[in-house]
């Protein structure tokens, strides 16, 4: 279907539309080094408050580390499941929340608030601005992986202190994400959570306001 | 210079490399409606924890609102400037931190923690996960704007309560960013902060670790 856009612009938007949060489709095949370098380079080219680049990427391939993390994620999944009742409980039971072992590697993305301190330009009024920068890097990574034909799954069923200890983060450095990364059999057309009836996406028009929040 | 990559992949990475945090290059020309729709649609297609899509976008064109915000930003700029001494102070004095009036419009991006609650899938262990989702939407917006030839500047010299009041955010809804958006005369090759000697980018190799943070 033609969008009427220039081919390069069209291809760019297609990457954004193809991107999915992958849990079940990882093949486990290795990621070539040059591809991984480009994907991490994309993350590293993200904007950051005061050019602080407060992110780091810990690449986890060790089976033992991944099995330990997966066990922890399973127990946190149970914590969440126990908070649900009725239809929510049944719907959640069908949903896979991680591909820690099936993916090719884990990328633990961290935030170091001391980077560029004490005077981080643009962070004096908003303490979380450094954390925001790390998320921008994550989205760059996610999109670049998608453009390369890889899948990414953000695992968030964990306690920060557990993951910090698992990969040896120094005091003050905070884990922001465990990203499962690797080749996939396919990228689904519809988000898993929508496909399984957990939640539907809202229309853009509901999210856009004019001049004021009630406008 | 040839990268050896397929043209569409090469074009994708070029968008990431061209993206800048714009302060001084806005022309103030209007953004066509169809372009703005695509850019906001890109933001809205970002991943979100539990498919909660906790973001909203308040488009601010009002001169009066923008002038009020700009005055506030100036006073917060002064707060930061007063914290600096010596070379830092002199370097900062040269740096423009906002294009609130010169850009075509402001996009206030907000976070509503109540969206999808009480049981947001994937947020029980990490309270900030919803905030992370909003940042992923911001990066999608930023890259789409870049692909469309527009510039974006993230203003972070403000107090959240001031901006929340200015655009009428309900209790509990948090402003995450004021993004200046619009056509630009050019996108600089080098980030402003690096060009003015505030800070240099670190090499990717320093940010990548293996198995553990000290690896």
Short mmCIF file of C-alpha atoms in Angstrom, two decimals:
data_model
loop_
_atom_site.label_atom_id
_atom_site.label_comp_id
_atom_site.label_asym_id
_atom_site.label_seq_id
_atom_site.Cartn_x
_atom_site.Cartn_y
_atom_site.Cartn_z
CA UNK A 1 0.00 0.00 0.00
CA UNK A 2 1.43 3.33 -1.00
CA UNK A 3 1.63 6.00 1.66
CA UNK A 4 2.62 8.74 -0.77
CA UNK A 5 5.75 9.37 1.31
CA UNK A 6 9.27 9.45 -0.04
CA UNK A 7 10.69 5.90 0.07
CA UNK A 8 13.27 6.63 2.79
CA UNK A 9 10.69 8.31 5.01
CA UNK A 10 8.26 5.50 4.43
CA UNK A 11 10.93 2.94 5.32
CA UNK A 12 11.70 4.87 8.51
CA UNK A 13 8.09 4.82 9.67
CA UNK A 14 7.83 1.14 8.82
CA UNK A 15 10.60 0.42 11.33
CA UNK A 16 8.57 2.17 14.03
CA UNK A 17 5.47 0.21 13.09
CA UNK A 18 7.25 -3.16 12.89
CA UNK A 19 8.85 -2.78 16.33
CA UNK A 20 7.35 -5.16 18.87
CA UNK A 21 8.02 -6.18 22.46
CA UNK A 22 9.16 -9.73 21.82
CA UNK A 23 8.74 -12.57 24.28
CA UNK A 24 8.05 -15.76 22.37
CA UNK A 25 9.69 -15.48 18.97
CA UNK A 26 13.43 -15.52 19.72
CA UNK A 27 15.41 -18.14 17.80
CA UNK A 28 18.57 -17.97 19.92
CA UNK A 29 20.81 -17.62 16.87
CA UNK A 30 23.90 -15.45 17.45
CA UNK A 31 23.88 -11.73 16.68
CA UNK A 32 26.80 -10.90 14.34
CA UNK A 33 29.36 -8.59 15.97
CA UNK A 34 28.97 -5.83 13.38
CA UNK A 35 25.21 -5.81 13.83
CA UNK A 36 25.54 -5.67 17.61
CA UNK A 37 28.03 -2.81 17.30
CA UNK A 38 25.61 -0.81 15.16
CA UNK A 39 22.71 -1.45 17.51
CA UNK A 40 24.73 -0.40 20.57
CA UNK A 41 26.12 2.55 18.63
CA UNK A 42 22.56 3.63 17.90
CA UNK A 43 21.77 3.55 21.62
CA UNK A 44 24.92 5.52 22.37
CA UNK A 45 23.97 8.22 19.86
CA UNK A 46 20.85 9.15 21.84
CA UNK A 47 20.44 12.62 23.30
CA UNK A 48 21.22 13.06 27.00
CA UNK A 49 20.74 15.81 29.52
CA UNK A 50 23.86 17.97 29.63
CA UNK A 51 25.50 15.50 27.21
CA UNK A 52 26.02 13.32 30.29
CA UNK A 53 25.49 10.00 28.45
CA UNK A 54 24.69 8.37 31.79
CA UNK A 55 24.01 4.92 30.33
CA UNK A 56 26.02 1.71 30.27
CA UNK A 57 25.29 -1.62 28.59
CA UNK A 58 26.16 -4.92 30.25
CA UNK A 59 25.96 -7.72 27.71
CA UNK A 60 24.94 -10.94 29.43
CA UNK A 61 25.49 -14.17 27.55
CA UNK A 62 26.28 -16.45 30.52
CA UNK A 63 23.71 -19.24 30.79
CA UNK A 64 24.13 -19.30 34.55
CA UNK A 65 23.45 -15.57 34.99
CA UNK A 66 20.47 -15.76 32.69
CA UNK A 67 19.02 -18.79 34.48
CA UNK A 68 19.37 -17.03 37.82
CA UNK A 69 17.66 -13.95 36.45
CA UNK A 70 14.90 -15.98 34.82
CA UNK A 71 14.10 -17.69 38.12
CA UNK A 72 13.82 -14.29 39.77
CA UNK A 73 11.57 -13.01 36.98
CA UNK A 74 9.33 -16.05 37.41
CA UNK A 75 8.91 -15.38 41.11
CA UNK A 76 8.06 -11.72 40.39
CA UNK A 77 5.60 -12.86 37.77
CA UNK A 78 3.92 -14.92 40.48
CA UNK A 79 3.81 -11.87 42.77
CA UNK A 80 1.92 -9.95 40.09
CA UNK A 81 -0.32 -12.91 39.23
CA UNK A 82 -1.31 -13.21 42.89
CA UNK A 83 -2.54 -9.59 42.81
CA UNK A 84 -5.08 -10.40 40.08
CA UNK A 85 -8.55 -11.90 40.26
CA UNK A 86 -11.20 -13.20 37.86
CA UNK A 87 -10.87 -12.40 34.19
CA UNK A 88 -7.60 -10.48 34.70
CA UNK A 89 -6.05 -13.50 36.32
CA UNK A 90 -7.12 -15.84 33.53
CA UNK A 91 -5.99 -13.45 30.81
CA UNK A 92 -2.61 -12.91 32.42
CA UNK A 93 -2.05 -16.65 32.78
CA UNK A 94 -1.83 -16.93 28.97
CA UNK A 95 0.77 -14.20 28.57
CA UNK A 96 4.49 -14.92 28.29
CA UNK A 97 6.45 -12.09 29.90
CA UNK A 98 10.08 -12.86 29.04
CA UNK A 99 12.45 -14.55 26.64
CA UNK A 100 15.52 -14.40 28.87
CA UNK A 101 16.90 -17.82 27.93
CA UNK A 102 15.53 -18.06 24.40
CA UNK A 103 17.02 -14.76 23.22
CA UNK A 104 20.64 -14.54 22.06
CA UNK A 105 21.78 -12.27 24.86
CA UNK A 106 20.57 -9.93 27.57
CA UNK A 107 21.47 -6.24 27.56
CA UNK A 108 21.27 -4.69 31.00
CA UNK A 109 20.98 -0.93 30.57
CA UNK A 110 22.01 1.13 33.57
CA UNK A 111 21.91 4.71 34.81
CA UNK A 112 24.84 6.39 36.56
CA UNK A 113 23.66 9.68 38.12
CA UNK A 114 27.27 10.67 38.88
CA UNK A 115 28.23 10.88 35.20
CA UNK A 116 29.00 14.50 34.37
CA UNK A 117 28.20 15.66 37.88
CA UNK A 118 28.17 17.74 40.00
CA UNK A 119 26.70 20.31 37.58
CA UNK A 120 24.75 18.40 34.93
CA UNK A 121 23.42 21.07 32.56
CA UNK A 122 19.63 20.78 32.51
CA UNK A 123 19.23 18.48 35.51
CA UNK A 124 19.20 20.89 38.44
CA UNK A 125 15.41 21.31 38.37
CA UNK A 126 14.44 17.78 37.30
CA UNK A 127 16.28 15.02 39.11
CA UNK A 128 14.86 12.34 36.80
CA UNK A 129 16.20 13.96 33.63
CA UNK A 130 19.21 11.63 33.63
CA UNK A 131 16.95 8.62 33.87
CA UNK A 132 14.98 9.97 30.91
CA UNK A 133 18.18 10.05 28.84
CA UNK A 134 18.76 6.36 29.47
CA UNK A 135 15.29 5.60 28.14
CA UNK A 136 15.98 7.54 24.95
CA UNK A 137 19.04 5.34 24.42
CA UNK A 138 16.89 2.24 24.96
CA UNK A 139 14.43 3.33 22.30
CA UNK A 140 17.25 3.98 19.84
CA UNK A 141 18.55 0.48 20.54
CA UNK A 142 15.09 -1.01 20.10
CA UNK A 143 14.47 0.69 16.78
CA UNK A 144 17.93 -0.09 15.43
CA UNK A 145 17.47 -3.74 16.36
CA UNK A 146 14.13 -3.72 14.54
CA UNK A 147 15.71 -2.13 11.46
CA UNK A 148 18.34 -4.90 11.55
CA UNK A 149 15.63 -7.57 11.65
CA UNK A 150 16.23 -8.44 15.33
CA UNK A 151 13.75 -8.53 18.17
CA UNK A 152 13.89 -6.85 21.58
CA UNK A 153 11.90 -7.70 24.69
CA UNK A 154 11.96 -5.43 27.75
CA UNK A 155 11.70 -7.50 30.91
CA UNK A 156 10.41 -5.50 33.86
CA UNK A 157 9.39 -8.26 36.27
CA UNK A 158 12.37 -7.85 38.59
CA UNK A 159 13.52 -6.03 41.68
CA UNK A 160 16.20 -3.48 40.93
CA UNK A 161 18.41 -4.56 43.84
CA UNK A 162 18.39 -8.16 42.59
CA UNK A 163 19.56 -7.25 39.10
CA UNK A 164 22.07 -4.71 40.43
CA UNK A 165 23.67 -7.41 42.53
CA UNK A 166 23.52 -10.02 39.74
CA UNK A 167 25.64 -7.99 37.32
CA UNK A 168 27.73 -6.22 39.94
CA UNK A 169 26.54 -2.63 39.66
CA UNK A 170 28.44 -0.19 41.90
CA UNK A 171 26.53 1.68 44.59
CA UNK A 172 24.42 4.42 43.03
CA UNK A 173 24.25 2.87 39.57
CA UNK A 174 20.69 1.82 38.83
CA UNK A 175 19.45 -0.86 36.41
CA UNK A 176 16.81 0.56 34.06
CA UNK A 177 16.11 -2.44 31.83
CA UNK A 178 16.92 -6.02 30.98
CA UNK A 179 16.51 -6.22 27.23
CA UNK A 180 16.30 -9.62 25.56
CA UNK A 181 17.93 -9.28 22.14
CA UNK A 182 18.34 -11.52 19.16
CA UNK A 183 17.03 -12.88 15.89
CA UNK A 184 13.35 -13.77 15.81
CA UNK A 185 11.19 -16.06 13.73
CA UNK A 186 8.85 -13.11 13.11
CA UNK A 187 7.67 -9.83 14.54
CA UNK A 188 3.96 -10.05 15.33
CA UNK A 189 1.58 -7.58 13.67
CA UNK A 190 -0.25 -6.92 16.94
CA UNK A 191 1.24 -6.44 20.42
CA UNK A 192 1.03 -9.62 22.55
CA UNK A 193 -0.99 -7.88 25.25
CA UNK A 194 -3.59 -6.77 22.73
CA UNK A 195 -3.69 -10.16 21.02
CA UNK A 196 -4.33 -11.86 24.36
CA UNK A 197 -7.02 -9.39 25.36
CA UNK A 198 -5.08 -7.73 28.17
CA UNK A 199 -5.56 -4.21 26.88
CA UNK A 200 -6.33 -2.37 23.65
CA UNK A 201 -4.43 0.57 22.26
CA UNK A 202 -6.15 3.94 22.57
CA UNK A 203 -6.57 6.19 19.53
CA UNK A 204 -4.03 8.98 19.04
CA UNK A 205 -6.79 11.58 19.07
CA UNK A 206 -7.41 10.89 22.76
CA UNK A 207 -3.77 11.65 23.57
CA UNK A 208 -3.51 14.97 21.75
CA UNK A 209 -4.66 18.21 23.39
CA UNK A 210 -4.50 21.86 22.41
CA UNK A 211 -3.07 24.62 24.57
CA UNK A 212 -4.19 22.91 27.78
CA UNK A 213 -4.69 19.34 29.03
CA UNK A 214 -8.46 19.73 28.85
CA UNK A 215 -8.24 21.28 25.38
CA UNK B 1 30.80 7.69 1.97
CA UNK B 2 29.45 4.19 1.53
CA UNK B 3 28.70 2.21 4.67
CA UNK B 4 28.10 -1.04 2.82
CA UNK B 5 24.65 -1.22 4.37
CA UNK B 6 21.41 -1.70 2.46
CA UNK B 7 20.07 1.75 1.44
CA UNK B 8 17.03 1.63 3.74
CA UNK B 9 19.11 0.58 6.74
CA UNK B 10 21.69 3.24 5.95
CA UNK B 11 18.93 5.87 5.71
CA UNK B 12 17.55 4.74 9.07
CA UNK B 13 20.91 5.15 10.81
CA UNK B 14 21.39 8.53 9.18
CA UNK B 15 18.23 9.77 10.88
CA UNK B 16 19.70 8.76 14.26
CA UNK B 17 22.96 10.53 13.44
CA UNK B 18 21.32 13.70 12.13
CA UNK B 19 19.09 14.10 15.20
CA UNK B 20 20.19 17.08 17.32
CA UNK B 21 18.89 18.90 20.39
CA UNK B 22 17.97 22.17 18.70
CA UNK B 23 17.99 25.51 20.46
CA UNK B 24 19.09 28.18 17.99
CA UNK B 25 18.09 27.05 14.51
CA UNK B 26 14.29 27.19 14.55
CA UNK B 27 12.74 29.22 11.73
CA UNK B 28 9.23 29.50 13.21
CA UNK B 29 7.57 28.37 9.98
CA UNK B 30 4.40 26.34 10.50
CA UNK B 31 4.47 22.55 10.65
CA UNK B 32 2.02 21.12 8.10
CA UNK B 33 -0.84 19.21 9.74
CA UNK B 34 -0.08 15.93 8.00
CA UNK B 35 3.55 16.09 9.12
CA UNK B 36 2.54 16.85 12.70
CA UNK B 37 0.08 13.94 12.65
CA UNK B 38 2.80 11.55 11.51
CA UNK B 39 5.23 12.79 14.15
CA UNK B 40 2.68 12.47 16.94
CA UNK B 41 1.60 9.12 15.55
CA UNK B 42 5.20 7.96 15.76
CA UNK B 43 5.30 8.95 19.44
CA UNK B 44 2.03 7.17 20.04
CA UNK B 45 3.35 3.95 18.47
CA UNK B 46 6.04 3.60 21.15
CA UNK B 47 6.09 0.59 23.45
CA UNK B 48 4.67 1.02 26.95
CA UNK B 49 4.62 -1.02 30.10
CA UNK B 50 1.49 -3.17 30.15
CA UNK B 51 0.36 -1.38 26.96
CA UNK B 52 -0.66 1.46 29.27
CA UNK B 53 0.27 4.25 26.81
CA UNK B 54 0.49 6.65 29.77
CA UNK B 55 1.50 9.66 27.65
CA UNK B 56 -0.40 12.73 26.46
CA UNK B 57 0.70 15.57 24.20
CA UNK B 58 -0.38 19.14 24.82
CA UNK B 59 0.34 21.27 21.76
CA UNK B 60 1.12 24.82 22.81
CA UNK B 61 0.99 27.50 20.14
CA UNK B 62 -0.27 30.39 22.29
CA UNK B 63 2.25 33.23 22.35
CA UNK B 64 1.16 34.18 25.84
CA UNK B 65 1.66 30.69 27.27
CA UNK B 66 5.03 30.39 25.57
CA UNK B 67 6.20 33.78 26.82
CA UNK B 68 5.20 32.88 30.36
CA UNK B 69 7.07 29.59 30.09
CA UNK B 70 10.12 31.24 28.56
CA UNK B 71 10.35 33.70 31.45
CA UNK B 72 10.24 30.80 33.90
CA UNK B 73 12.93 28.95 31.94
CA UNK B 74 15.12 32.05 32.02
CA UNK B 75 14.85 32.29 35.78
CA UNK B 76 15.73 28.60 36.14
CA UNK B 77 18.65 29.12 33.80
CA UNK B 78 19.85 31.80 36.19
CA UNK B 79 19.49 29.40 39.12
CA UNK B 80 21.79 26.94 37.39
CA UNK B 81 24.22 29.65 36.26
CA UNK B 82 24.53 30.84 39.85
CA UNK B 83 25.68 27.35 40.88
CA UNK B 84 28.67 27.52 38.54
CA UNK B 85 32.10 29.09 38.96
CA UNK B 86 35.18 29.85 36.84
CA UNK B 87 35.49 28.17 33.48
CA UNK B 88 32.15 26.35 33.85
CA UNK B 89 30.40 29.64 34.38
CA UNK B 90 32.01 31.27 31.35
CA UNK B 91 31.33 28.28 29.12
CA UNK B 92 27.70 28.07 30.18
CA UNK B 93 27.17 31.77 29.52
CA UNK B 94 27.64 31.13 25.77
CA UNK B 95 25.10 28.32 25.59
CA UNK B 96 21.51 28.87 24.48
CA UNK B 97 19.22 26.46 26.33
CA UNK B 98 15.83 26.93 24.68
CA UNK B 99 13.97 27.95 21.54
CA UNK B 100 10.54 28.25 23.16
CA UNK B 101 9.44 31.32 21.18
CA UNK B 102 11.43 30.75 18.00
CA UNK B 103 10.10 27.21 17.42
CA UNK B 104 6.75 26.64 15.71
CA UNK B 105 5.07 25.07 18.72
CA UNK B 106 5.73 23.47 22.07
CA UNK B 107 4.75 19.88 22.79
CA UNK B 108 4.29 19.20 26.49
CA UNK B 109 4.57 15.47 27.03
CA UNK B 110 2.96 14.16 30.20
CA UNK B 111 2.76 10.99 32.26
CA UNK B 112 -0.47 9.71 33.80
CA UNK B 113 0.33 6.92 36.29
CA UNK B 114 -3.37 6.06 36.61
CA UNK B 115 -3.68 4.97 32.97
CA UNK B 116 -4.33 1.24 32.91
CA UNK B 117 -4.21 0.96 36.68
CA UNK B 118 -4.61 -0.55 39.21
CA UNK B 119 -2.79 -3.57 37.78
CA UNK B 120 -0.34 -2.32 35.16
CA UNK B 121 1.32 -5.44 33.78
CA UNK B 122 5.06 -5.11 34.37
CA UNK B 123 4.96 -2.13 36.73
CA UNK B 124 4.40 -3.77 40.11
CA UNK B 125 8.12 -4.11 40.82
CA UNK B 126 9.36 -0.93 39.13
CA UNK B 127 7.27 2.14 39.85
CA UNK B 128 9.16 4.22 37.28
CA UNK B 129 8.38 1.85 34.40
CA UNK B 130 5.46 4.05 33.28
CA UNK B 131 7.71 7.07 33.20
CA UNK B 132 10.16 5.10 31.07
CA UNK B 133 7.38 4.45 28.54
CA UNK B 134 6.78 8.17 28.13
CA UNK B 135 10.45 8.67 27.31
CA UNK B 136 10.30 6.00 24.62
CA UNK B 137 7.45 7.95 23.03
CA UNK B 138 9.53 11.13 23.18
CA UNK B 139 12.41 9.48 21.37
CA UNK B 140 10.07 8.20 18.66
CA UNK B 141 8.74 11.74 18.25
CA UNK B 142 12.25 13.15 18.11
CA UNK B 143 13.43 10.73 15.45
CA UNK B 144 10.29 11.09 13.34
CA UNK B 145 10.66 14.86 13.44
CA UNK B 146 14.26 14.47 12.31
CA UNK B 147 13.24 12.15 9.48
CA UNK B 148 10.70 14.81 8.41
CA UNK B 149 13.40 17.49 8.37
CA UNK B 150 12.16 19.20 11.55
CA UNK B 151 14.09 20.02 14.68
CA UNK B 152 13.31 19.22 18.32
CA UNK B 153 14.72 20.83 21.44
CA UNK B 154 14.05 19.36 24.88
CA UNK B 155 13.78 22.14 27.45
CA UNK B 156 14.46 20.92 30.97
CA UNK B 157 15.10 24.20 32.80
CA UNK B 158 11.74 24.30 34.57
CA UNK B 159 10.00 23.25 37.75
CA UNK B 160 7.44 20.54 37.15
CA UNK B 161 4.77 22.24 39.28
CA UNK B 162 5.10 25.44 37.22
CA UNK B 163 4.57 23.68 33.90
CA UNK B 164 1.78 21.47 35.32
CA UNK B 165 -0.09 24.58 36.39
CA UNK B 166 0.62 26.44 33.13
CA UNK B 167 -1.07 23.83 30.92
CA UNK B 168 -3.65 22.71 33.47
CA UNK B 169 -2.51 19.18 34.29
CA UNK B 170 -4.84 17.32 36.66
CA UNK B 171 -3.47 16.18 40.02
CA UNK B 172 -1.19 13.20 39.59
CA UNK B 173 -0.35 13.87 35.93
CA UNK B 174 3.30 14.79 35.61
CA UNK B 175 5.02 16.83 32.89
CA UNK B 176 7.99 14.94 31.46
CA UNK B 177 9.17 17.34 28.75
CA UNK B 178 8.60 20.58 26.92
CA UNK B 179 9.69 19.87 23.37
CA UNK B 180 10.27 22.78 21.01
CA UNK B 181 9.27 21.60 17.54
CA UNK B 182 9.46 23.06 14.09
CA UNK B 183 11.37 23.61 10.87
CA UNK B 184 15.03 24.54 11.26
CA UNK B 185 17.58 26.33 9.12
CA UNK B 186 19.93 23.37 9.65
CA UNK B 187 20.75 20.54 12.02
CA UNK B 188 24.27 21.03 13.38
CA UNK B 189 26.85 18.29 12.83
CA UNK B 190 28.04 18.50 16.44
CA UNK B 191 25.93 18.83 19.61
CA UNK B 192 25.84 22.41 20.91
CA UNK B 193 27.29 21.43 24.26
CA UNK B 194 30.28 19.80 22.60
CA UNK B 195 30.76 22.69 20.18
CA UNK B 196 30.82 25.16 23.07
CA UNK B 197 33.25 23.05 25.09
CA UNK B 198 30.79 22.08 27.83
CA UNK B 199 31.40 18.34 27.53
CA UNK B 200 32.70 15.80 25.02
CA UNK B 201 31.01 12.58 24.07
CA UNK B 202 32.57 9.43 25.49
CA UNK B 203 33.50 6.53 23.21
CA UNK B 204 31.02 3.66 22.95
CA UNK B 205 33.67 1.19 24.10
CA UNK B 206 33.63 2.75 27.58
CA UNK B 207 29.90 2.14 27.87
CA UNK B 208 29.89 -1.54 26.88
CA UNK B 209 30.66 -4.27 29.42
CA UNK B 210 30.59 -8.04 29.34
CA UNK B 211 28.72 -10.22 31.81
CA UNK B 212 29.29 -7.76 34.67
CA UNK B 213 29.63 -4.00 35.08
CA UNK B 214 33.37 -4.32 35.69
CA UNK B 215 33.76 -6.65 32.70
#
